[in-house]
Amino acid sequence: MKSEKKIFSMQWHLTDSCDQACKHCYIYQNADYLKSEKKELNLDEAILVVDDFLSFCEKMKCEPRLSITGGDPLLYKNIWKILSYIFSKGIRFSILGNPFHLTDEVCSKLKELGCVSYQMSLDGLRETHDSIRKKGSFDATLEKIPMLKKAGMRTTIMTTVSKLNYLDIPDLIEIVVENKVDTYAFARYCPTPGDDTKESSMTPEEYKNFLQNVWNVYERLADKGTTFSLKDHLWTLFLYEKGLISIGDSKSIVAGCNCGFRHITLLPDGTMYACRRFTSPIGNVRNEKIISIFFSKKMEEYRTIEKMSGCADCNLLNYCRGCHAVSFGTYGSYFEKDPQCWKK
């Protein structure tokens, strides 16, 4: 029996143009990046990226996946041409975007070009969300869910969780389910090194209790049609301690963060990051092939999981590893212990 190929994903930020200025957004946290005159890849360069990514995945014997995002990817001037090219190459892709430029026509066109799903964000209940993103954003997001579903696309709602909004999340999940969203997930806020994290970051105990409260809601709503993605890798620790999952004695990576392994991020100017959630430049596709970047010394550093404080001696090393982007934002080092991990 032929085994399925492993998936290799690239998160591709086509543009930094956006209608919002979200408080937690990594684009707006990096003033140097905004002030610079780095320009977006033109259409010819973007097409070369698609071809190079396909070639890379063939050599890696992996199935290519693209997450097209921004900014708002719909504001990229060559969006329809590059999506058409991606579609012609048979690459599955999803869009991570905003609700503001979605119309029936746009949704139908995205579906025709093979868009599998469209992800939008809700970062709390109406007042909280709009204070973080933009007034009217909460209602606009909910209004576009039926439009996307009518076009035949799956819908995903994503939340960036912090101490500012975590109390909203159980009630928010109820709203997401009521609106028949296909998938719901959340990830933790990643601070910028040097930030005062007291107001934004939860303690390990607070985060563990938060996961328990969310898990209670997930269990109660399990048969309502929404898939609850356990995106945060500390779910592995949570479920392991509850006896809901077991682990083997594998000496190789089984699960956990894909940084350095089966994921890369491409910025609008061609800079490649190991992960977009923290400053991790490893090369630029304007002058290097993806395979050279992936096997560079810089990228190899992110694969040395034995250097991860708090993880190296843990029995969940090959299954969890938490989120070291949060470690980087909190302590300035990728290899420090996940600040919300409660395991002693």
Tab-separated table of N, CA and C in Angstrom, residues 33-144:
chain	number	residue	atom	x	y	z
A	33	TYR	N	10.743	47.335	10.137
A	33	TYR	CA	10.235	46.692	8.930
A	33	TYR	C	9.277	47.616	8.188
A	34	LEU	N	8.440	48.336	8.948
A	34	LEU	CA	7.485	49.242	8.312
A	34	LEU	C	8.178	50.438	7.658
A	35	LYS	N	9.235	50.924	8.288
A	35	LYS	CA	9.921	52.106	7.775
A	35	LYS	C	10.772	51.795	6.552
A	36	SER	N	11.133	50.540	6.385
A	36	SER	CA	12.017	50.180	5.283
A	36	SER	C	11.274	50.270	3.959
A	37	GLU	N	12.015	50.250	2.881
A	37	GLU	CA	11.430	50.356	1.550
A	37	GLU	C	11.472	49.015	0.817
A	38	LYS	N	11.460	47.948	1.595
A	38	LYS	CA	11.435	46.623	0.988
A	38	LYS	C	10.152	46.500	0.171
A	39	LYS	N	10.261	46.051	-1.063
A	39	LYS	CA	9.064	45.993	-1.890
A	39	LYS	C	8.577	44.564	-2.079
A	40	GLU	N	7.308	44.484	-2.398
A	40	GLU	CA	6.689	43.184	-2.628
A	40	GLU	C	7.261	42.514	-3.874
A	41	LEU	N	7.190	41.200	-3.876
A	41	LEU	CA	7.568	40.456	-5.068
A	41	LEU	C	6.612	40.813	-6.198
A	42	ASN	N	7.142	41.035	-7.394
A	42	ASN	CA	6.254	41.258	-8.534
A	42	ASN	C	5.727	39.917	-9.028
A	43	LEU	N	4.878	39.939	-10.032
A	43	LEU	CA	4.235	38.707	-10.483
A	43	LEU	C	5.245	37.684	-10.981
A	44	ASP	N	6.214	38.118	-11.766
A	44	ASP	CA	7.223	37.184	-12.280
A	44	ASP	C	7.996	36.529	-11.137
A	45	GLU	N	8.346	37.326	-10.134
A	45	GLU	CA	9.070	36.778	-8.985
A	45	GLU	C	8.186	35.815	-8.193
A	46	ALA	N	6.914	36.164	-8.045
A	46	ALA	CA	5.991	35.301	-7.307
A	46	ALA	C	5.810	33.961	-8.019
A	47	ILE	N	5.740	33.987	-9.343
A	47	ILE	CA	5.617	32.751	-10.120
A	47	ILE	C	6.852	31.872	-9.924
A	48	LEU	N	8.026	32.494	-9.901
A	48	LEU	CA	9.263	31.741	-9.658
A	48	LEU	C	9.248	31.092	-8.276
A	49	VAL	N	8.658	31.775	-7.303
A	49	VAL	CA	8.542	31.215	-5.956
A	49	VAL	C	7.678	29.958	-5.976
A	50	VAL	N	6.544	30.020	-6.676
A	50	VAL	CA	5.662	28.856	-6.773
A	50	VAL	C	6.408	27.676	-7.386
A	51	ASP	N	7.113	27.920	-8.479
A	51	ASP	CA	7.862	26.853	-9.145
A	51	ASP	C	8.945	26.289	-8.231
A	52	ASP	N	9.644	27.169	-7.536
A	52	ASP	CA	10.719	26.733	-6.643
A	52	ASP	C	10.164	25.931	-5.473
A	53	PHE	N	9.021	26.368	-4.943
A	53	PHE	CA	8.398	25.641	-3.832
A	53	PHE	C	7.966	24.242	-4.276
A	54	LEU	N	7.405	24.149	-5.479
A	54	LEU	CA	7.024	22.840	-6.017
A	54	LEU	C	8.241	21.936	-6.166
A	55	SER	N	9.311	22.478	-6.722
A	55	SER	CA	10.545	21.717	-6.906
A	55	SER	C	11.103	21.253	-5.561
A	56	PHE	N	11.071	22.141	-4.583
A	56	PHE	CA	11.549	21.810	-3.242
A	56	PHE	C	10.745	20.659	-2.647
A	57	CYS	N	9.415	20.743	-2.748
A	57	CYS	CA	8.556	19.703	-2.176
A	57	CYS	C	8.751	18.360	-2.880
A	58	GLU	N	8.992	18.389	-4.186
A	58	GLU	CA	9.263	17.153	-4.918
A	58	GLU	C	10.542	16.496	-4.408
A	59	LYS	N	11.575	17.305	-4.193
A	59	LYS	CA	12.846	16.776	-3.682
A	59	LYS	C	12.696	16.258	-2.255
A	60	MET	N	11.834	16.890	-1.486
A	60	MET	CA	11.601	16.485	-0.097
A	60	MET	C	10.580	15.356	0.007
A	61	LYS	N	9.978	14.989	-1.157
A	61	LYS	CA	8.928	13.967	-1.197
A	61	LYS	C	7.770	14.335	-0.259
A	62	CYS	N	7.383	15.618	-0.342
A	62	CYS	CA	6.292	16.143	0.475
A	62	CYS	C	5.185	16.712	-0.405
A	63	GLU	N	3.992	16.762	0.142
A	63	GLU	CA	2.846	17.372	-0.528
A	63	GLU	C	2.837	18.866	-0.210
A	64	PRO	N	2.862	19.747	-1.218
A	64	PRO	CA	2.906	21.190	-0.946
A	64	PRO	C	1.567	21.750	-0.485
A	65	ARG	N	1.617	22.649	0.485
A	65	ARG	CA	0.443	23.378	0.945
A	65	ARG	C	0.826	24.842	1.118
A	66	LEU	N	-0.063	25.728	0.726
A	66	LEU	CA	0.181	27.160	0.872
A	66	LEU	C	-0.907	27.805	1.723
A	67	SER	N	-0.489	28.628	2.658
A	67	SER	CA	-1.403	29.498	3.393
A	67	SER	C	-1.103	30.914	2.922
A	68	ILE	N	-2.018	31.465	2.148
A	68	ILE	CA	-1.823	32.787	1.548
A	68	ILE	C	-2.363	33.849	2.495
A	69	THR	N	-1.494	34.794	2.885
A	69	THR	CA	-1.924	35.779	3.863
A	69	THR	C	-1.237	37.119	3.621
A	70	GLY	N	-1.311	38.026	4.589
A	70	GLY	CA	-0.714	39.350	4.474
A	70	GLY	C	-0.289	39.844	5.833
A	71	GLY	N	-0.624	41.107	6.187
A	71	GLY	CA	-1.626	41.979	5.635
A	71	GLY	C	-2.908	41.274	5.205
A	72	ASP	N	-3.598	41.931	4.328
A	72	ASP	CA	-4.767	41.331	3.701
A	72	ASP	C	-4.359	40.917	2.297
A	73	PRO	N	-4.281	39.609	2.021
A	73	PRO	CA	-3.804	39.153	0.708
A	73	PRO	C	-4.643	39.647	-0.453
A	74	LEU	N	-5.916	39.972	-0.204
A	74	LEU	CA	-6.768	40.467	-1.287
A	74	LEU	C	-6.336	41.852	-1.757
A	75	LEU	N	-5.463	42.510	-1.002
A	75	LEU	CA	-4.953	43.822	-1.401
A	75	LEU	C	-3.665	43.722	-2.216
A	76	TYR	N	-3.140	42.528	-2.389
A	76	TYR	CA	-1.961	42.332	-3.240
A	76	TYR	C	-2.371	42.569	-4.686
A	77	LYS	N	-1.640	43.412	-5.390
A	77	LYS	CA	-2.082	43.856	-6.714
A	77	LYS	C	-2.169	42.732	-7.743
A	78	ASN	N	-1.420	41.659	-7.543
A	78	ASN	CA	-1.452	40.541	-8.490
A	78	ASN	C	-2.139	39.307	-7.916
A	79	ILE	N	-3.045	39.529	-6.962
A	79	ILE	CA	-3.634	38.402	-6.238
A	79	ILE	C	-4.296	37.388	-7.159
A	80	TRP	N	-5.104	37.834	-8.121
A	80	TRP	CA	-5.844	36.882	-8.948
A	80	TRP	C	-4.927	36.145	-9.916
A	81	LYS	N	-3.913	36.814	-10.391
A	81	LYS	CA	-2.976	36.165	-11.311
A	81	LYS	C	-2.139	35.105	-10.600
A	82	ILE	N	-1.683	35.403	-9.390
A	82	ILE	CA	-0.855	34.419	-8.693
A	82	ILE	C	-1.704	33.256	-8.191
A	83	LEU	N	-2.941	33.522	-7.771
A	83	LEU	CA	-3.816	32.420	-7.366
A	83	LEU	C	-4.144	31.529	-8.555
A	84	SER	N	-4.340	32.125	-9.714
A	84	SER	CA	-4.599	31.339	-10.929
A	84	SER	C	-3.412	30.437	-11.242
A	85	TYR	N	-2.207	30.965	-11.050
A	85	TYR	CA	-1.012	30.164	-11.331
A	85	TYR	C	-0.870	29.025	-10.316
A	86	ILE	N	-1.120	29.327	-9.051
A	86	ILE	CA	-1.077	28.294	-8.014
A	86	ILE	C	-2.077	27.188	-8.333
A	87	PHE	N	-3.279	27.593	-8.756
A	87	PHE	CA	-4.329	26.637	-9.116
A	87	PHE	C	-3.900	25.775	-10.300
A	88	SER	N	-3.246	26.399	-11.281
A	88	SER	CA	-2.812	25.657	-12.475
A	88	SER	C	-1.768	24.605	-12.137
A	89	LYS	N	-1.065	24.796	-11.019
A	89	LYS	CA	-0.038	23.845	-10.594
A	89	LYS	C	-0.581	22.784	-9.635
A	90	GLY	N	-1.863	22.875	-9.341
A	90	GLY	CA	-2.489	21.852	-8.502
A	90	GLY	C	-2.130	21.920	-7.029
A	91	ILE	N	-1.729	23.087	-6.555
A	91	ILE	CA	-1.353	23.227	-5.142
A	91	ILE	C	-2.572	23.631	-4.316
A	92	ARG	N	-2.843	22.884	-3.261
A	92	ARG	CA	-3.935	23.242	-2.359
A	92	ARG	C	-3.528	24.463	-1.535
A	93	PHE	N	-4.452	25.403	-1.414
A	93	PHE	CA	-4.140	26.598	-0.633
A	93	PHE	C	-5.355	27.092	0.133
A	94	SER	N	-5.080	27.800	1.197
A	94	SER	CA	-6.116	28.476	1.971
A	94	SER	C	-5.730	29.944	2.085
A	95	ILE	N	-6.712	30.760	2.441
A	95	ILE	CA	-6.489	32.197	2.604
A	95	ILE	C	-6.662	32.560	4.075
A	96	LEU	N	-5.731	33.336	4.593
A	96	LEU	CA	-5.840	33.901	5.928
A	96	LEU	C	-5.981	35.405	5.740
A	97	GLY	N	-7.200	35.914	5.901
A	97	GLY	CA	-7.424	37.308	5.548
A	97	GLY	C	-8.452	38.012	6.408
A	98	ASN	N	-8.943	39.129	5.894
A	98	ASN	CA	-9.917	39.980	6.567
A	98	ASN	C	-11.278	39.856	5.883
A	99	PRO	N	-12.332	40.374	6.516
A	99	PRO	CA	-13.654	40.294	5.900
A	99	PRO	C	-13.983	41.438	4.953
A	100	PHE	N	-13.226	42.521	4.999
A	100	PHE	CA	-13.670	43.784	4.412
A	100	PHE	C	-13.787	43.799	2.896
A	101	HIS	N	-13.022	42.998	2.197
A	101	HIS	CA	-13.067	43.016	0.735
A	101	HIS	C	-13.757	41.782	0.154
A	102	LEU	N	-14.436	41.034	1.010
A	102	LEU	CA	-15.173	39.863	0.544
A	102	LEU	C	-16.541	40.275	0.014
A	103	THR	N	-16.845	39.831	-1.188
A	103	THR	CA	-18.163	39.985	-1.798
A	103	THR	C	-18.556	38.619	-2.335
A	104	ASP	N	-19.800	38.483	-2.786
A	104	ASP	CA	-20.214	37.215	-3.394
A	104	ASP	C	-19.328	36.881	-4.587
A	105	GLU	N	-19.001	37.897	-5.370
A	105	GLU	CA	-18.161	37.688	-6.550
A	105	GLU	C	-16.757	37.233	-6.159
A	106	VAL	N	-16.173	37.883	-5.158
A	106	VAL	CA	-14.828	37.523	-4.708
A	106	VAL	C	-14.815	36.103	-4.151
A	107	CYS	N	-15.817	35.763	-3.348
A	107	CYS	CA	-15.882	34.423	-2.759
A	107	CYS	C	-16.018	33.352	-3.838
A	108	SER	N	-16.863	33.605	-4.824
A	108	SER	CA	-17.035	32.647	-5.922
A	108	SER	C	-15.741	32.471	-6.706
A	109	LYS	N	-15.043	33.577	-6.921
A	109	LYS	CA	-13.785	33.518	-7.669
A	109	LYS	C	-12.729	32.739	-6.897
A	110	LEU	N	-12.663	32.953	-5.586
A	110	LEU	CA	-11.722	32.205	-4.758
A	110	LEU	C	-12.009	30.709	-4.830
A	111	LYS	N	-13.278	30.359	-4.773
A	111	LYS	CA	-13.662	28.952	-4.855
A	111	LYS	C	-13.281	28.360	-6.208
A	112	GLU	N	-13.540	29.095	-7.281
A	112	GLU	CA	-13.206	28.623	-8.628
A	112	GLU	C	-11.709	28.382	-8.792
A	113	LEU	N	-10.904	29.161	-8.073
A	113	LEU	CA	-9.449	29.037	-8.176
A	113	LEU	C	-8.874	28.038	-7.171
A	114	GLY	N	-9.761	27.315	-6.490
A	114	GLY	CA	-9.303	26.210	-5.656
A	114	GLY	C	-9.065	26.510	-4.196
A	115	CYS	N	-9.466	27.688	-3.720
A	115	CYS	CA	-9.274	28.005	-2.305
A	115	CYS	C	-10.065	27.020	-1.442
A	116	VAL	N	-9.367	26.329	-0.563
A	116	VAL	CA	-9.988	25.294	0.257
A	116	VAL	C	-10.732	25.897	1.446
A	117	SER	N	-10.126	26.898	2.070
A	117	SER	CA	-10.760	27.507	3.237
A	117	SER	C	-10.328	28.960	3.375
A	118	TYR	N	-11.145	29.724	4.087
A	118	TYR	CA	-10.848	31.138	4.328
A	118	TYR	C	-10.877	31.364	5.826
A	119	GLN	N	-9.767	31.847	6.358
A	119	GLN	CA	-9.657	32.086	7.793
A	119	GLN	C	-9.767	33.567	8.116
A	120	MET	N	-10.600	33.870	9.107
A	120	MET	CA	-10.706	35.224	9.639
A	120	MET	C	-10.470	35.166	11.141
A	121	SER	N	-10.350	36.315	11.760
A	121	SER	CA	-10.026	36.369	13.185
A	121	SER	C	-11.140	36.986	14.012
A	122	LEU	N	-11.335	36.430	15.188
A	122	LEU	CA	-12.162	37.041	16.223
A	122	LEU	C	-11.364	36.958	17.516
A	123	ASP	N	-11.015	38.104	18.069
A	123	ASP	CA	-10.131	38.140	19.232
A	123	ASP	C	-10.862	38.513	20.511
A	124	GLY	N	-12.059	37.972	20.654
A	124	GLY	CA	-12.860	38.237	21.833
A	124	GLY	C	-14.279	38.588	21.425
A	125	LEU	N	-15.093	38.955	22.403
A	125	LEU	CA	-16.440	39.419	22.108
A	125	LEU	C	-16.359	40.798	21.451
A	126	ARG	N	-17.509	41.319	21.017
A	126	ARG	CA	-17.518	42.505	20.147
A	126	ARG	C	-16.642	43.653	20.674
A	127	GLU	N	-16.861	44.056	21.898
A	127	GLU	CA	-16.130	45.212	22.431
A	127	GLU	C	-14.623	44.949	22.480
A	128	THR	N	-14.262	43.765	22.951
A	128	THR	CA	-12.838	43.415	23.052
A	128	THR	C	-12.204	43.322	21.675
A	129	HIS	N	-12.863	42.592	20.789
A	129	HIS	CA	-12.319	42.393	19.440
A	129	HIS	C	-12.131	43.722	18.712
A	130	ASP	N	-13.156	44.556	18.732
A	130	ASP	CA	-13.072	45.830	18.004
A	130	ASP	C	-12.019	46.760	18.600
A	131	SER	N	-11.783	46.658	19.899
A	131	SER	CA	-10.749	47.492	20.520
A	131	SER	C	-9.357	47.035	20.102
A	132	ILE	N	-9.211	45.750	19.804
A	132	ILE	CA	-7.923	45.200	19.379
A	132	ILE	C	-7.697	45.436	17.896
A	133	ARG	N	-8.748	45.303	17.094
A	133	ARG	CA	-8.594	45.344	15.642
A	133	ARG	C	-9.142	46.640	15.029
A	134	LYS	N	-10.444	46.751	14.944
A	134	LYS	CA	-11.040	47.906	14.268
A	134	LYS	C	-12.534	47.920	14.572
A	135	LYS	N	-13.097	49.101	14.810
A	135	LYS	CA	-14.521	49.202	15.090
A	135	LYS	C	-15.323	48.645	13.918
A	136	GLY	N	-16.267	47.793	14.232
A	136	GLY	CA	-17.098	47.173	13.207
A	136	GLY	C	-16.545	45.869	12.674
A	137	SER	N	-15.334	45.525	13.070
A	137	SER	CA	-14.684	44.322	12.551
A	137	SER	C	-15.377	43.044	13.015
A	138	PHE	N	-15.843	43.031	14.264
A	138	PHE	CA	-16.510	41.842	14.800
A	138	PHE	C	-17.739	41.489	13.972
A	139	ASP	N	-18.619	42.472	13.770
A	139	ASP	CA	-19.847	42.227	13.008
A	139	ASP	C	-19.542	41.896	11.551
A	140	ALA	N	-18.557	42.579	10.972
A	140	ALA	CA	-18.194	42.320	9.573
A	140	ALA	C	-17.727	40.886	9.385
A	141	THR	N	-16.995	40.378	10.361
A	141	THR	CA	-16.489	39.004	10.280
A	141	THR	C	-17.636	38.002	10.313
A	142	LEU	N	-18.551	38.176	11.250
A	142	LEU	CA	-19.688	37.256	11.339
A	142	LEU	C	-20.564	37.327	10.090
A	143	GLU	N	-20.700	38.524	9.527
A	143	GLU	CA	-21.551	38.699	8.342
A	143	GLU	C	-21.013	37.965	7.118
A	144	LYS	N	-19.698	37.788	7.043
A	144	LYS	CA	-19.104	37.178	5.851
A	144	LYS	C	-19.039	35.652	5.915
